[in-house]
PDB file of C-alpha atoms in Angstrom:
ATOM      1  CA  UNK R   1     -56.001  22.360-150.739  1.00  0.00           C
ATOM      2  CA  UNK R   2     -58.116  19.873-152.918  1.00  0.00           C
ATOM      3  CA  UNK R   3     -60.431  21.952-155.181  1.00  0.00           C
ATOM      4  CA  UNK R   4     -64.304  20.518-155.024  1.00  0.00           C
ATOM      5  CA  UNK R   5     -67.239  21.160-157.445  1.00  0.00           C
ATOM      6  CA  UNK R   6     -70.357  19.240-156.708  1.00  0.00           C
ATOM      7  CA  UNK R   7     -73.166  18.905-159.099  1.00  0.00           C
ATOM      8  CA  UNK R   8     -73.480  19.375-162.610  1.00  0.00           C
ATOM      9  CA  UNK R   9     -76.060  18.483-164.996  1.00  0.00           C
ATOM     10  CA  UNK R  10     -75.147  15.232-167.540  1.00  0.00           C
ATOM     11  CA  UNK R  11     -77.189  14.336-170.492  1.00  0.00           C
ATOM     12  CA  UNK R  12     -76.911  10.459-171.112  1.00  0.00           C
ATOM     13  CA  UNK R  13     -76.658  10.653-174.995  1.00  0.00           C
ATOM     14  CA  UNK R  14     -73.407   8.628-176.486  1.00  0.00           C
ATOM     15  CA  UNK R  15     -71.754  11.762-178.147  1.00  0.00           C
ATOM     16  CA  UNK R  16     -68.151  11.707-179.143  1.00  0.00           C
ATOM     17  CA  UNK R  17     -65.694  13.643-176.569  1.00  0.00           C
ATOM     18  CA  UNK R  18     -65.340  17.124-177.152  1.00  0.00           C
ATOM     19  CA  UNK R  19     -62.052  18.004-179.028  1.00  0.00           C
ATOM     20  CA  UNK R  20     -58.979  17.840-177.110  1.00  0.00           C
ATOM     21  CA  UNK R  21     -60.437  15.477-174.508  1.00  0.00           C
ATOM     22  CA  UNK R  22     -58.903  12.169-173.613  1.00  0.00           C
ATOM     23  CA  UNK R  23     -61.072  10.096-171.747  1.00  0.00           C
ATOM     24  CA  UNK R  24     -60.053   6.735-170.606  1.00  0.00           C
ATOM     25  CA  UNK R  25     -61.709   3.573-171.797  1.00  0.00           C
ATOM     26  CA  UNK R  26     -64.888   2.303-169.902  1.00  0.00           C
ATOM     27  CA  UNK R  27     -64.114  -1.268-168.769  1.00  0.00           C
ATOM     28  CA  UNK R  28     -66.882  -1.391-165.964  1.00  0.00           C
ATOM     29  CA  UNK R  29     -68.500   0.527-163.058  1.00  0.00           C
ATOM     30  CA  UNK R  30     -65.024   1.432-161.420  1.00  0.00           C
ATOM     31  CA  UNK R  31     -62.050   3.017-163.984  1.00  0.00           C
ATOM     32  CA  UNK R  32     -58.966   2.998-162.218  1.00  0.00           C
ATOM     33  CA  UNK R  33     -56.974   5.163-164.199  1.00  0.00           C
ATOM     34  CA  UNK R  34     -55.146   6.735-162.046  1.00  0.00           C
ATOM     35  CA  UNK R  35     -54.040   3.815-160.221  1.00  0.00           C
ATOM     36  CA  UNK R  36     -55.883   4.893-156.424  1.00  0.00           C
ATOM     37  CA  UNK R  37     -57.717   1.385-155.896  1.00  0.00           C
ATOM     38  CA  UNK R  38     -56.140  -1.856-154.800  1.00  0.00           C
ATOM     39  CA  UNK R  39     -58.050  -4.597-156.973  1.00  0.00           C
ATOM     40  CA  UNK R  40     -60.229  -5.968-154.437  1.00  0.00           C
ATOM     41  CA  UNK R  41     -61.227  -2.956-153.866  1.00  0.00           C
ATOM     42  CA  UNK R  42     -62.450  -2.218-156.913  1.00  0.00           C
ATOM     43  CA  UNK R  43     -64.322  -5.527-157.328  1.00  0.00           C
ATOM     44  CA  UNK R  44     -66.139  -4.518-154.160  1.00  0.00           C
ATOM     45  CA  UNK R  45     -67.222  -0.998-155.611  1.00  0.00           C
ATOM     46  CA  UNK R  46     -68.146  -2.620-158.914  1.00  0.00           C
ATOM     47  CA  UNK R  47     -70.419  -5.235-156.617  1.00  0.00           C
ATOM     48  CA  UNK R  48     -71.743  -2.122-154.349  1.00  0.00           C
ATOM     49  CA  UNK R  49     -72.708  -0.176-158.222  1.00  0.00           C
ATOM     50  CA  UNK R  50     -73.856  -2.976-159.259  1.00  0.00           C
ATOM     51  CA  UNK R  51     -76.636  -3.157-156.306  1.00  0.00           C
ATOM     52  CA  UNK R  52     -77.398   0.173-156.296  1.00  0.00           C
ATOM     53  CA  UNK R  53     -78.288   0.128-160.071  1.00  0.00           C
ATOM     54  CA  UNK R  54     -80.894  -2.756-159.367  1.00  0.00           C
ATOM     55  CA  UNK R  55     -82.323  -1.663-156.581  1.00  0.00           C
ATOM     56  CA  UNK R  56     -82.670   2.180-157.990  1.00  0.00           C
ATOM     57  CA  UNK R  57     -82.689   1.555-161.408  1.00  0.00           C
ATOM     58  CA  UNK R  58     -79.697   4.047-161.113  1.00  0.00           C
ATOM     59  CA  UNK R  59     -76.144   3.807-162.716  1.00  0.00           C
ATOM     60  CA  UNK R  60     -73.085   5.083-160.953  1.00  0.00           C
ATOM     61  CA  UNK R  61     -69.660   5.156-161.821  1.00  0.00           C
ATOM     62  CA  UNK R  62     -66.535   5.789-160.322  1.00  0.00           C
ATOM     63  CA  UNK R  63     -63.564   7.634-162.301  1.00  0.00           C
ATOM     64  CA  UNK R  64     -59.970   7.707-161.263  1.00  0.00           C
ATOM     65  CA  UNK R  65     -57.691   9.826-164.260  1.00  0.00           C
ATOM     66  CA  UNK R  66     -54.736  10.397-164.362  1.00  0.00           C
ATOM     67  CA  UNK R  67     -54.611  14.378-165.827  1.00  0.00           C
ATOM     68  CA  UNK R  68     -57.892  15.795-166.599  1.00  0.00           C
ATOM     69  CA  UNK R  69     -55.685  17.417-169.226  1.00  0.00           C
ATOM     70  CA  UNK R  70     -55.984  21.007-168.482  1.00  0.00           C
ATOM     71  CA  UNK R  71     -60.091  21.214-168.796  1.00  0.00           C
ATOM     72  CA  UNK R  72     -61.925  22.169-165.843  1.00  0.00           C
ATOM     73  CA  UNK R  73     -63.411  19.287-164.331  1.00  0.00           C
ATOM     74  CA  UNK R  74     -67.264  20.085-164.516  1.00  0.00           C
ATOM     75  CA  UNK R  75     -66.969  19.877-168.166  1.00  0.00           C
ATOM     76  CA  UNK R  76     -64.718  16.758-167.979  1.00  0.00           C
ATOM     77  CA  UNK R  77     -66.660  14.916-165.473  1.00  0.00           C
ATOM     78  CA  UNK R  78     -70.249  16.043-167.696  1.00  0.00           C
ATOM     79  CA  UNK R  79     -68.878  15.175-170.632  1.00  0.00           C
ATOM     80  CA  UNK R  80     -67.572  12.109-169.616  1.00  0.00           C
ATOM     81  CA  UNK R  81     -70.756  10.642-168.032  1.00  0.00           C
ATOM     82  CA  UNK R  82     -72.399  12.369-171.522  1.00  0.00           C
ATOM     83  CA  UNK R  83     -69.765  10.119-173.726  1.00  0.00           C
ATOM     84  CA  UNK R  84     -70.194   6.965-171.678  1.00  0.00           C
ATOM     85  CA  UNK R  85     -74.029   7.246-172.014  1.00  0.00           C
ATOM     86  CA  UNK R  86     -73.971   6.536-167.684  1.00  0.00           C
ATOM     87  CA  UNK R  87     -77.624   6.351-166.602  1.00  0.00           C
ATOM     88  CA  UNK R  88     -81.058   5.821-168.524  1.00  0.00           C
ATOM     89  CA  UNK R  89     -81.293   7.919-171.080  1.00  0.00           C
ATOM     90  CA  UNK R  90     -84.975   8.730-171.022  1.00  0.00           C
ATOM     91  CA  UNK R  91     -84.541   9.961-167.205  1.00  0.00           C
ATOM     92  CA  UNK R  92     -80.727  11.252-167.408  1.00  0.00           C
ATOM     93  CA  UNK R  93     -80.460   9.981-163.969  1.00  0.00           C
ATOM     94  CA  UNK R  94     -76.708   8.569-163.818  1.00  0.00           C
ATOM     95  CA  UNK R  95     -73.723   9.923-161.705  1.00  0.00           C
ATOM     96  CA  UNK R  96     -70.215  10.102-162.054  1.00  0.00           C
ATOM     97  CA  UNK R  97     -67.862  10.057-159.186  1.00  0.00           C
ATOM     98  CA  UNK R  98     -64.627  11.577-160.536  1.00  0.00           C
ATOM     99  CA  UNK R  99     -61.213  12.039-158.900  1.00  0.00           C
ATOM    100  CA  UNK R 100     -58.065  13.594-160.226  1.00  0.00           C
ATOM    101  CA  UNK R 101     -55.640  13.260-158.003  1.00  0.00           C
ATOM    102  CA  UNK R 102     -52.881  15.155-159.906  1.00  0.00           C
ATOM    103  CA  UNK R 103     -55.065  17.885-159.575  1.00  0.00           C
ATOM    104  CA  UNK R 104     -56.415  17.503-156.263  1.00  0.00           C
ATOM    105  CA  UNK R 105     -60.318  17.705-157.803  1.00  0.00           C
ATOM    106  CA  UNK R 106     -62.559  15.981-157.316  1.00  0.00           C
ATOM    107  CA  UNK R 107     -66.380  16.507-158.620  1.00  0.00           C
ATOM    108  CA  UNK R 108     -69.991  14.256-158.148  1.00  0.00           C
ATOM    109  CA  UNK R 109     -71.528  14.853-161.463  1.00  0.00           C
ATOM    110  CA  UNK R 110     -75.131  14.191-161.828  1.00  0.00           C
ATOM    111  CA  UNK R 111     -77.873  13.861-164.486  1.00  0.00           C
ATOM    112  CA  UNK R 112     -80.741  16.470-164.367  1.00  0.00           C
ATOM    113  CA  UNK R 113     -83.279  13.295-163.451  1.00  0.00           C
ATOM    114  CA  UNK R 114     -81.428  12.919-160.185  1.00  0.00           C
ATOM    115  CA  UNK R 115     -80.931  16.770-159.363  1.00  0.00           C
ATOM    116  CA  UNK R 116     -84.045  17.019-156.831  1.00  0.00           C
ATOM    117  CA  UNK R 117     -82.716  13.797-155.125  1.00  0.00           C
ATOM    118  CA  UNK R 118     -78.856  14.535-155.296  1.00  0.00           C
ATOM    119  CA  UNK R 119     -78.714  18.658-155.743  1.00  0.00           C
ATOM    120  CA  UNK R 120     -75.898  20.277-155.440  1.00  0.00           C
ATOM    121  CA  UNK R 121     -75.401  21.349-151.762  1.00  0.00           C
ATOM    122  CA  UNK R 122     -75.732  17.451-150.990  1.00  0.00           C
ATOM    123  CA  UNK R 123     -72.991  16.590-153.636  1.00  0.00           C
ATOM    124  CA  UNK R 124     -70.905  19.486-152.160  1.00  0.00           C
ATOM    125  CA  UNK R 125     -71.307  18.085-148.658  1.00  0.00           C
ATOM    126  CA  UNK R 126     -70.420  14.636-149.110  1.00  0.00           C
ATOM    127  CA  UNK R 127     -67.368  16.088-151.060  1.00  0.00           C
ATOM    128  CA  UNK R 128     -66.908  18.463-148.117  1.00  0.00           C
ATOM    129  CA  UNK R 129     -67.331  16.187-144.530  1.00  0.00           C
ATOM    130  CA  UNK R 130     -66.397  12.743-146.151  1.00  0.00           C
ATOM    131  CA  UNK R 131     -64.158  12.759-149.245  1.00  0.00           C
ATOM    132  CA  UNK R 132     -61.730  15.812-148.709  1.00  0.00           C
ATOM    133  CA  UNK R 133     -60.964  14.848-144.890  1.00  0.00           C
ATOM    134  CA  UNK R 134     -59.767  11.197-146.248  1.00  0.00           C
ATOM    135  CA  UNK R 135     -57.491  12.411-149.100  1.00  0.00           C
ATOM    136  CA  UNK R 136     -56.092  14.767-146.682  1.00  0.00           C
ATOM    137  CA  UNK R 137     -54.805  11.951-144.737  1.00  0.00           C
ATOM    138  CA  UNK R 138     -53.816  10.331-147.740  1.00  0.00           C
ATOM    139  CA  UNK R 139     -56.590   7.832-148.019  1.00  0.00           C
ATOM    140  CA  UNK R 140     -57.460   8.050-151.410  1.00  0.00           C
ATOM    141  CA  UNK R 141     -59.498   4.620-151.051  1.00  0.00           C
ATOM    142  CA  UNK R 142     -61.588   5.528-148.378  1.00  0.00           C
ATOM    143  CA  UNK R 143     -62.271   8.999-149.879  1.00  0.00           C
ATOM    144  CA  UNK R 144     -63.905   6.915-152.443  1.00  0.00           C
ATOM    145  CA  UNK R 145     -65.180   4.307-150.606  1.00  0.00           C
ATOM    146  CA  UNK R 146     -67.343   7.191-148.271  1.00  0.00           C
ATOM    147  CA  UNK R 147     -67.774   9.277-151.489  1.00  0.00           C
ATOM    148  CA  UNK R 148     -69.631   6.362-152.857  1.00  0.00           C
ATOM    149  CA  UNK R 149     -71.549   5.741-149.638  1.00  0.00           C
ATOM    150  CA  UNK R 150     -72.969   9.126-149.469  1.00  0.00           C
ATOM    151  CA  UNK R 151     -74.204   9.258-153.102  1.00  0.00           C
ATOM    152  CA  UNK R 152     -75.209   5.822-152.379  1.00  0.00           C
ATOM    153  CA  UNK R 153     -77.573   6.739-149.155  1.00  0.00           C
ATOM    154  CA  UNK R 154     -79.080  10.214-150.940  1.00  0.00           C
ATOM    155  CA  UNK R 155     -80.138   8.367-154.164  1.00  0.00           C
ATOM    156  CA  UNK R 156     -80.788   4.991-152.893  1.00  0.00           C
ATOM    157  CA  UNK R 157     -83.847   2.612-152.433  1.00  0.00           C
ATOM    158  CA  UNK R 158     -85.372   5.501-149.574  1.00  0.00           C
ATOM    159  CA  UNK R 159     -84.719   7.989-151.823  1.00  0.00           C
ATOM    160  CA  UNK R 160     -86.137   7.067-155.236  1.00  0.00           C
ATOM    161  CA  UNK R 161     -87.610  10.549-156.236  1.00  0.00           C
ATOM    162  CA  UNK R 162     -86.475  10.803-159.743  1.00  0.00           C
ATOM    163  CA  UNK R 163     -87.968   7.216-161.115  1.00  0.00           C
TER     164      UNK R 163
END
């Protein structure tokens, strides 16, 4: 069974990581950690983040880790997207799509200027109906790739509440 959490508020100040955390290095809009994405795709993600950002103004990123070390993966995935500085910081509107496949988590964390666009029960049910049913086949990539979509399509051009 692949434990879910949905929403969690992320401020967007660059803070060092908590003690004891180990988060990977930020090379771009996709970190592959965890080795889930065949290259191409994650050129294609990083094109599809890239979009969304200028069309929204929002900035999304997609995490793949390895071990989330033995912290639960709200505060990972929050202080991750808090460490990174992900999103504008005067409107703490960026999201981080994390997956942990060791673990079987995965979480949608999301700045407090997105919540009334992207609450929780939303981030829940794209974790729910779209995510979960492809990892349970073993389809890491499209778990990601839908994931991404559904974040995507409740924060995107249609959508712009929080700016």
């Amino acid at each position: 069974m692949v434990a879910l959490a949905a929403c969690g508020s992320q401020a967007t100040t660059k803070a060092g990581p908590p003690p004891g955390y180990d988060f990977p290095a930020m090379a771009g809009r996709v970190v592959d950690q965890a080795g889930l994405l065949p290259q191409a795709d994650e050129k294609r993600l990083t094109t599809q983040l890239a979009s969304l950002e200028r069309t929204t103004g929002h900035q999304m990123v997609v995490v793949t880790v390895k071990t989330l070390g033995g912290h639960p993966i709200e505060s990972y995935a929050q202080s991750l997207g808090n460490y990174w500085g992900i999103g504008r910081r005067e409107i703490n509107d960026g999201v981080v799509l994390l997956v942990a496949p060791n673990e079987r988590m995965v979480r949608i964390a999301v700045g407090k200027g997105l919540e009334q666009t992207l609450a929780d029960a939303e981030a829940k049910a794209i974790i729910e109906r779209v995510v979960i049913p492809a990892f349970t086949h073993g389809d890491m990539q499209a778990g990601i790739d839908r994931g991404v979509d559904g974040i995507a399509r409740e924060i995107g051009p249609t959508k712009r509440k929080a700016s």
